[in-house]
JSON list of C-alpha atoms in Angstrom, two decimals:
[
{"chain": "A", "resi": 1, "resn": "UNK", "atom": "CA", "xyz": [8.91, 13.48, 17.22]},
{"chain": "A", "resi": 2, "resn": "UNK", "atom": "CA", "xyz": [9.28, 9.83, 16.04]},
{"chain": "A", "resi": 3, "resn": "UNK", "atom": "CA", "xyz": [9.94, 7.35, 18.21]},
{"chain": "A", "resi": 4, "resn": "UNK", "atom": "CA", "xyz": [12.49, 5.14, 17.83]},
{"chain": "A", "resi": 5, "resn": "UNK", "atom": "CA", "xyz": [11.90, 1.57, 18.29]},
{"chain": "A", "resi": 6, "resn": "UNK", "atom": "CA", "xyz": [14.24, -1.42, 17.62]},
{"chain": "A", "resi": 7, "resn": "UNK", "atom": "CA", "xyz": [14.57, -2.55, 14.04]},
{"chain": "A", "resi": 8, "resn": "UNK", "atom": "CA", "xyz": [13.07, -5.91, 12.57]},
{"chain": "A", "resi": 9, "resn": "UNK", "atom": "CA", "xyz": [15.40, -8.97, 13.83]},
{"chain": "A", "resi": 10, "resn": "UNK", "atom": "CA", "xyz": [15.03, -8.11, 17.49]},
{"chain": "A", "resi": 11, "resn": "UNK", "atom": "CA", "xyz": [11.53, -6.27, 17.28]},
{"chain": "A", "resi": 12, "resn": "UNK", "atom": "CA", "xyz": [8.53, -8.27, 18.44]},
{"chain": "A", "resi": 13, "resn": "UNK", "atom": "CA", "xyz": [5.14, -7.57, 18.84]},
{"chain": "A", "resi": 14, "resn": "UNK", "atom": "CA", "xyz": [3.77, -3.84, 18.52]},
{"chain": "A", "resi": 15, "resn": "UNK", "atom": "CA", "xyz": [7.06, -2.55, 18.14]},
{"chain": "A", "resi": 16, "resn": "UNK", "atom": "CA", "xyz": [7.55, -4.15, 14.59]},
{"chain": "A", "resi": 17, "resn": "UNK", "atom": "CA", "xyz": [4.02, -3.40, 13.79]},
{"chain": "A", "resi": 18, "resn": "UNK", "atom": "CA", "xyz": [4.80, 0.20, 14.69]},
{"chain": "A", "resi": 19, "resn": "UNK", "atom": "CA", "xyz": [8.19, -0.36, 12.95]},
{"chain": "A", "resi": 20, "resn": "UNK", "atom": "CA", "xyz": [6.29, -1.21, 9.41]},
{"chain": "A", "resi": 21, "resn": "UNK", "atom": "CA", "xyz": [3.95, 1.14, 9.34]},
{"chain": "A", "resi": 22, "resn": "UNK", "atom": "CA", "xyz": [6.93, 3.94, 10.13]},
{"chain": "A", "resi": 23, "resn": "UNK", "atom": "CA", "xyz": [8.67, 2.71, 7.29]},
{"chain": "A", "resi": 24, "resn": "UNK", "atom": "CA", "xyz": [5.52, 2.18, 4.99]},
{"chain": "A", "resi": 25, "resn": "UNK", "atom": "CA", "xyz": [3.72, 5.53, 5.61]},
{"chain": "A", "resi": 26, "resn": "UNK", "atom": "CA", "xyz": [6.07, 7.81, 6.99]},
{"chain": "A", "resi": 27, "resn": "UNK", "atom": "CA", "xyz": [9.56, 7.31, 5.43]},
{"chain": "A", "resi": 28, "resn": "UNK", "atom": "CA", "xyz": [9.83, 9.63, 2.80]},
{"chain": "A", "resi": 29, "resn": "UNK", "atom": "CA", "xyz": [6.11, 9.80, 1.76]},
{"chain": "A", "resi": 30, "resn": "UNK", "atom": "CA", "xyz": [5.13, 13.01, 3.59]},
{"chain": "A", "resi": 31, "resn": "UNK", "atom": "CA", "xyz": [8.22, 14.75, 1.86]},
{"chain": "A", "resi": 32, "resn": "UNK", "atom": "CA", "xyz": [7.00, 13.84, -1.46]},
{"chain": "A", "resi": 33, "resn": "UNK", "atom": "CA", "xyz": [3.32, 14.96, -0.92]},
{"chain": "A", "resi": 34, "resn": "UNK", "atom": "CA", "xyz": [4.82, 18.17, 0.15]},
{"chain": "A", "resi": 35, "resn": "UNK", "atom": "CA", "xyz": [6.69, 18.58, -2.93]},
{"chain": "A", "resi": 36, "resn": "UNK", "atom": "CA", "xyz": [3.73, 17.53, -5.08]},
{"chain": "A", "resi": 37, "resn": "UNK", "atom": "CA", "xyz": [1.70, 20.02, -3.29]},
{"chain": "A", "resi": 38, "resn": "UNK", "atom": "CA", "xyz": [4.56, 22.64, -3.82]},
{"chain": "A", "resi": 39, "resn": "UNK", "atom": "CA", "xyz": [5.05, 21.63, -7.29]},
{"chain": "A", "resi": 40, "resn": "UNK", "atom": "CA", "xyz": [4.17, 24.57, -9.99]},
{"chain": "A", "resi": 41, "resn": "UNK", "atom": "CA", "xyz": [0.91, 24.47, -12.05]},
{"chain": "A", "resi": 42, "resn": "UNK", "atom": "CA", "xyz": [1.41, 25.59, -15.67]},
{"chain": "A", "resi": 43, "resn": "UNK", "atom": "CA", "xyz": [-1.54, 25.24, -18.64]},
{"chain": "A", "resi": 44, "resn": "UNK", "atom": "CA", "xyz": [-0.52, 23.15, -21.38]},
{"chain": "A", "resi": 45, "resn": "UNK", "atom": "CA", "xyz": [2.20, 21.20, -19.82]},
{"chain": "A", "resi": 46, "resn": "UNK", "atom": "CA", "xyz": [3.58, 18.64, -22.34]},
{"chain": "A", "resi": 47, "resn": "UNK", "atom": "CA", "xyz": [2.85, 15.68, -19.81]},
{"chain": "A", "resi": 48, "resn": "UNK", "atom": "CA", "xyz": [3.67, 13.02, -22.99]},
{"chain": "A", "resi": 49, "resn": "UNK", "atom": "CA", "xyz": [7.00, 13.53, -22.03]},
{"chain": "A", "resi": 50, "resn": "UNK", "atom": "CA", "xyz": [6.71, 14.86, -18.67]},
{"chain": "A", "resi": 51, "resn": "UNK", "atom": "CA", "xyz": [5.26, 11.35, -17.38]},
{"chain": "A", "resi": 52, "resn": "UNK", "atom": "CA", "xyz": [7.83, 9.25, -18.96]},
{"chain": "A", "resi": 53, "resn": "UNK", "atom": "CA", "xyz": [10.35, 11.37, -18.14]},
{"chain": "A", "resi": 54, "resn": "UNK", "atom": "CA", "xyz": [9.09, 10.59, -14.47]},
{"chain": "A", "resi": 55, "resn": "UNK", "atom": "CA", "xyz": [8.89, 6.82, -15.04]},
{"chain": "A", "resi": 56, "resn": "UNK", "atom": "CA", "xyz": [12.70, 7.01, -16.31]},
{"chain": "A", "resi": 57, "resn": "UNK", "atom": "CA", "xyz": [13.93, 9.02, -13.26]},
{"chain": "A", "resi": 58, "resn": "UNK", "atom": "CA", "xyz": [12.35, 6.37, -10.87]},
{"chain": "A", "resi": 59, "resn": "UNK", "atom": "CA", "xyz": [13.86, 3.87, -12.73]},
{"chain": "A", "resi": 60, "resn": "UNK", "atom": "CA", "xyz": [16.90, 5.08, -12.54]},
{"chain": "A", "resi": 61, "resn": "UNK", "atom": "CA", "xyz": [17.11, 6.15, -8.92]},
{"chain": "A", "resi": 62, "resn": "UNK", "atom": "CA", "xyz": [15.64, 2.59, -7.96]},
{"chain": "A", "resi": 63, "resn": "UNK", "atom": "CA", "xyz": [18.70, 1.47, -9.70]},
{"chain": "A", "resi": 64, "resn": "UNK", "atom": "CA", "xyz": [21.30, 3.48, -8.04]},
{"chain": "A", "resi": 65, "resn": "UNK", "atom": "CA", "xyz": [19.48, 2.60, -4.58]},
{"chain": "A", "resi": 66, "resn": "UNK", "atom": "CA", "xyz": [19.01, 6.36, -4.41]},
{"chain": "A", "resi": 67, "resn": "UNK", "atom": "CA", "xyz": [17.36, 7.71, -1.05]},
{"chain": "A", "resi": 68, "resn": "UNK", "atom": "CA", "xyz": [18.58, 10.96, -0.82]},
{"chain": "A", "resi": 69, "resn": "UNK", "atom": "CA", "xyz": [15.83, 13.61, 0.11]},
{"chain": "A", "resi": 70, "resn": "UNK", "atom": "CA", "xyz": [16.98, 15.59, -2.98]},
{"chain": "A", "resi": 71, "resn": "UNK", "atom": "CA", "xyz": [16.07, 13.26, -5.03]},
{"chain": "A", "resi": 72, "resn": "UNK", "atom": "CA", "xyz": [12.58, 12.23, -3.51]},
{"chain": "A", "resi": 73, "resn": "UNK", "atom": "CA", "xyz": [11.96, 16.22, -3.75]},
{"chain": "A", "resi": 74, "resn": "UNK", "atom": "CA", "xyz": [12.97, 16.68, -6.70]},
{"chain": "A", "resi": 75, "resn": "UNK", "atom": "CA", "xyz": [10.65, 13.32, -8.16]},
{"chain": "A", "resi": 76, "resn": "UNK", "atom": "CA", "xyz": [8.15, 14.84, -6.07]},
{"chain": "A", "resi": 77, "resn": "UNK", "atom": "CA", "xyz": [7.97, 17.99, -7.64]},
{"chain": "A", "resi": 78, "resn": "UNK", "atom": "CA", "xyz": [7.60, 16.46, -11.29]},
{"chain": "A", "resi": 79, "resn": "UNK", "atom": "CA", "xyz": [4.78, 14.12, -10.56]},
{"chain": "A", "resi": 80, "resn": "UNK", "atom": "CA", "xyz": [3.25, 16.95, -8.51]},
{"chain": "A", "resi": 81, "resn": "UNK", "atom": "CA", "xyz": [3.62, 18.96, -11.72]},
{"chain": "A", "resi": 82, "resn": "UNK", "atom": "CA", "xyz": [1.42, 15.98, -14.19]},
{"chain": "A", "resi": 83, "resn": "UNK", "atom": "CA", "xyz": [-0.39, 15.71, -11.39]},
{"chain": "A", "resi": 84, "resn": "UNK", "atom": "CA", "xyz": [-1.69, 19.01, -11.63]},
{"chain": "A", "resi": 85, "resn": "UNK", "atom": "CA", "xyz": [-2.44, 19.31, -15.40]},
{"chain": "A", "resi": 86, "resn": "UNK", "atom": "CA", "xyz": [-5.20, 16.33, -15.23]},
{"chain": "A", "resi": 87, "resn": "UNK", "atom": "CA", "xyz": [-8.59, 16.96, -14.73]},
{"chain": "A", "resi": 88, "resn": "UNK", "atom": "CA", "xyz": [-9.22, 13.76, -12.10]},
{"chain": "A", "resi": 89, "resn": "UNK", "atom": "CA", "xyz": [-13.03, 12.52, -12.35]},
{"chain": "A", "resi": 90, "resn": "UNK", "atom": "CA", "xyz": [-13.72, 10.47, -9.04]},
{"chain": "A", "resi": 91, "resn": "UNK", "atom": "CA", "xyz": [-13.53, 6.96, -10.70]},
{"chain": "A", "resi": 92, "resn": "UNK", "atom": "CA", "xyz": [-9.66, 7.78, -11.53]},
{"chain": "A", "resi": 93, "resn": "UNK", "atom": "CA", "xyz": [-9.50, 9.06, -7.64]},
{"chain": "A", "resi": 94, "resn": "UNK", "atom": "CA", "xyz": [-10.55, 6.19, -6.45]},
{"chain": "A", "resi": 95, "resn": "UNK", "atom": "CA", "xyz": [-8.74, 3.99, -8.89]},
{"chain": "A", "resi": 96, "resn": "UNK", "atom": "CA", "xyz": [-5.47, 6.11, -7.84]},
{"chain": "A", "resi": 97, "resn": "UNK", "atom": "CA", "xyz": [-6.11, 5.92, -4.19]},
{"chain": "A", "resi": 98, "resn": "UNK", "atom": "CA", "xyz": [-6.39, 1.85, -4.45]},
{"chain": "A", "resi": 99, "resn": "UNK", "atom": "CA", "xyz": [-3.42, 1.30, -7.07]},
{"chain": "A", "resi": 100, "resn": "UNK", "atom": "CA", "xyz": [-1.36, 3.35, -5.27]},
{"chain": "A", "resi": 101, "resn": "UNK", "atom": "CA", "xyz": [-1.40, 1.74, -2.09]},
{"chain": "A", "resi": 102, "resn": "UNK", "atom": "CA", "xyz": [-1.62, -1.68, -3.91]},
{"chain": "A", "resi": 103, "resn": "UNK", "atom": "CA", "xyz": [2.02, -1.07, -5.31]},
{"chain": "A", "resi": 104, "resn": "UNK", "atom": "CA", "xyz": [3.42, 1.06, -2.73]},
{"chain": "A", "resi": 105, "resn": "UNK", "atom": "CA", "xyz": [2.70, -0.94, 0.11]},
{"chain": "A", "resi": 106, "resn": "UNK", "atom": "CA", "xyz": [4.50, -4.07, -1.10]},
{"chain": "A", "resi": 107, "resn": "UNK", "atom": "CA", "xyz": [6.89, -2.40, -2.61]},
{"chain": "A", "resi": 108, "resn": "UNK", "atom": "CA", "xyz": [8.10, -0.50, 0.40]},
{"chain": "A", "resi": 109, "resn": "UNK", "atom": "CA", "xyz": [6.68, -2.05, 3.30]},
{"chain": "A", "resi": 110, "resn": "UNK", "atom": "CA", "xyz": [6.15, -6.23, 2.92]},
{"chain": "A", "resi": 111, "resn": "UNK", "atom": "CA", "xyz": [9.65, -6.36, 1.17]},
{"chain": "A", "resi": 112, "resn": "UNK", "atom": "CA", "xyz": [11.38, -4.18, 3.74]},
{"chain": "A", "resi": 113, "resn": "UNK", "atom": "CA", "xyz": [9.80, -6.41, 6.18]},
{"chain": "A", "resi": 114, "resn": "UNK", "atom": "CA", "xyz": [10.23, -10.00, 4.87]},
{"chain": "A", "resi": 115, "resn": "UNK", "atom": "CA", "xyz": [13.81, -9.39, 4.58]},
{"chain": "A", "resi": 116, "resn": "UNK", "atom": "CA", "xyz": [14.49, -7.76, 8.09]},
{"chain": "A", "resi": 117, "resn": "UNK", "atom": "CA", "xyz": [12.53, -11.04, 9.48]},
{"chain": "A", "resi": 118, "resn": "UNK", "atom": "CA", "xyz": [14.34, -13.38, 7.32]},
{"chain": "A", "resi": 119, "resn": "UNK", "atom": "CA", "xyz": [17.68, -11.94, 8.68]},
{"chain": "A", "resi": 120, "resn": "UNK", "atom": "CA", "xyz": [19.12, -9.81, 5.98]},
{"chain": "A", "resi": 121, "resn": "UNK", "atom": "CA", "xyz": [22.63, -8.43, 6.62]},
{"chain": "A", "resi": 122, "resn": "UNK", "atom": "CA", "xyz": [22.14, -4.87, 7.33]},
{"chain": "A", "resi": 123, "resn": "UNK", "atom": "CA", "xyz": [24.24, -3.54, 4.13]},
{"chain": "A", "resi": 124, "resn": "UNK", "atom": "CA", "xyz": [21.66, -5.42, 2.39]},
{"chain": "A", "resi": 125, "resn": "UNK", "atom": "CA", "xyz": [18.50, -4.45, 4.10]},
{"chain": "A", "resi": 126, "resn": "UNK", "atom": "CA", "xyz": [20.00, -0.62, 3.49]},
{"chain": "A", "resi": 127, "resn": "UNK", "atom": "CA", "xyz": [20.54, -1.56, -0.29]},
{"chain": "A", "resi": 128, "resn": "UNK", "atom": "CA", "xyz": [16.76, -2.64, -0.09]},
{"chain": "A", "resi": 129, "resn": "UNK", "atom": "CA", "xyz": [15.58, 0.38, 1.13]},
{"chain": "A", "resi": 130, "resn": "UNK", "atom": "CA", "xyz": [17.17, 2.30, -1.52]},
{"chain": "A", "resi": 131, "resn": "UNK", "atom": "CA", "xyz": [16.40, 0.58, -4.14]},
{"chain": "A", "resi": 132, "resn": "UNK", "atom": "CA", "xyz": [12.29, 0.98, -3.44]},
{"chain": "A", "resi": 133, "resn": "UNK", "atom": "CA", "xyz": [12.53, 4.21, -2.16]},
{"chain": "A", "resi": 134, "resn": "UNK", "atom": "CA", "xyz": [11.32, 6.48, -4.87]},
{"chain": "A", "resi": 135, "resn": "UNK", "atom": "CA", "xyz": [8.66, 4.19, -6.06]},
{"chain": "A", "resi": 136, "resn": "UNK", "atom": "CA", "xyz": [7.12, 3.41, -2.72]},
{"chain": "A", "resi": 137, "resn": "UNK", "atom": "CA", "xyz": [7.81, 7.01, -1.68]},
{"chain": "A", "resi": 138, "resn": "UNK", "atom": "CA", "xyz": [5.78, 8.28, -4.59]},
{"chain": "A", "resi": 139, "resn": "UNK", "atom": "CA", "xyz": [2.30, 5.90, -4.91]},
{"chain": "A", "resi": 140, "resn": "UNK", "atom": "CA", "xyz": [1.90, 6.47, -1.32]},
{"chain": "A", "resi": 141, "resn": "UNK", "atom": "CA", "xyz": [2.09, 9.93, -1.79]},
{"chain": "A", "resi": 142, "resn": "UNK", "atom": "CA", "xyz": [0.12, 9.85, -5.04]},
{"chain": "A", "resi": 143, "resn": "UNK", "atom": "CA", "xyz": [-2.49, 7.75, -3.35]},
{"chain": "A", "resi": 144, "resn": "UNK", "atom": "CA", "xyz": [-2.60, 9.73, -0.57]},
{"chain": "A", "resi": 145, "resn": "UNK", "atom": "CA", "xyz": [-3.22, 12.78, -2.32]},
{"chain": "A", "resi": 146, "resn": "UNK", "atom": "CA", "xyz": [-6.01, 10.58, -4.14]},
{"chain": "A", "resi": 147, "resn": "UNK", "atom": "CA", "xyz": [-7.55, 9.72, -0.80]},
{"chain": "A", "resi": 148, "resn": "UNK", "atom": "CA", "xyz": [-7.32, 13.71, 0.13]},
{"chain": "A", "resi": 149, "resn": "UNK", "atom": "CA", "xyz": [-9.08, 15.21, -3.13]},
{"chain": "A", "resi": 150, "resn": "UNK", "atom": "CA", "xyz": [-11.73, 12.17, -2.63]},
{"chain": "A", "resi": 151, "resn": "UNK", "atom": "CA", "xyz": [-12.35, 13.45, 0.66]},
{"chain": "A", "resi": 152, "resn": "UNK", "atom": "CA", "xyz": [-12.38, 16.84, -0.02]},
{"chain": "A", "resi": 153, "resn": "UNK", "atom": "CA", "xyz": [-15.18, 16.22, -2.88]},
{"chain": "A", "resi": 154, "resn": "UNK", "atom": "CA", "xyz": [-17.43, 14.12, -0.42]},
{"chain": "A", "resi": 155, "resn": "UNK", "atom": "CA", "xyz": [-16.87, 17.41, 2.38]},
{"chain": "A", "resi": 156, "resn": "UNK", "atom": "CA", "xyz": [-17.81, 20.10, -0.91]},
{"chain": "A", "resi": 157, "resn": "UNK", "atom": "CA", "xyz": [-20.81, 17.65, -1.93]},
{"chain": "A", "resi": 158, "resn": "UNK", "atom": "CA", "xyz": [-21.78, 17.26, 1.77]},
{"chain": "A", "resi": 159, "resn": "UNK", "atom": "CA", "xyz": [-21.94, 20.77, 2.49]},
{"chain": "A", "resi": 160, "resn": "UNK", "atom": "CA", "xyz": [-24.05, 22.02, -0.31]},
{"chain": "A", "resi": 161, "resn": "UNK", "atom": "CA", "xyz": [-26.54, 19.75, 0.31]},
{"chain": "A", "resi": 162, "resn": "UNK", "atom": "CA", "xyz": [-29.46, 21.79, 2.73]}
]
């Protein structure tokens, strides 16, 4: 159902504004928020190591420029799983919501974009992509997950009020 449009060097106009924001919100992220959502809730999960654990297998798979869809799954279904196990107060929400779009976006999106303008070979822009995959993959998600529960909480508070 996407469209396709052409890619950064020759897009102008709306067409590389709708190119960035395909990349930036779409590439990936949805995928991971589905895993997170997916991901199994257990009491007493021993996040300590779970959440570095996390942190190591982003770093890692930023440094083998890994993209697969396995791999955002599978990242998606840890942080999905800390996710879970925290009791989330609406300062943190917020806090979550704004951090995570204040790291994803540049990491995934301005990048991405700078190079394509700047005409980056195209093994190179693909070795890019790769590379900030998994970490702009997963504070979009986690931010958008953020903005969701925040929303949710205004609708619950909103309704009960007569």
């Amino acid at each position: 159902m996407r469209r396709i449009v052409t890619q950064p060097p020759a897009a102008k106009g709306w067409e590389l504004i709708y190119w960035f924001t395909d990349r930036v919100f779409f590439d990936g992220k949805w995928m991971v928020l589905l895993a997170m959502g997916l991901a199994p809730y257990r009491e007493n999960l021993p996040i300590k190591y779970l959440a570095p654990a996390a942190g190591l297998l982003l770093m890692v798979g930023s440094f083998l420029r890994l993209q697969d869809p396995l791999f955002l799954m599978l990242v998606g279904i840890l942080v999905g799983a800390i996710l879970k196990s925290i009791r989330w107060t609406e300062p943190a929400l917020m806090l979550m919501a704004v951090g995570g779009m204040m790291m994803g976006m540049p990491i995934n999106g301005f990048t991405g974009l700078m190079a394509a303008k700047a005409n980056f070979p195209a093994a190179l822009m693909k070795e890019l992509f790769g590379a900030t995959a998994g970490i702009g993959c997963v504070t979009i998600a986690c931010s958008f997950a953020a903005l969701f529960l925040l929303g949710r909480g205004l609708w619950m508070r909103r309704r009960k009020k007569p």
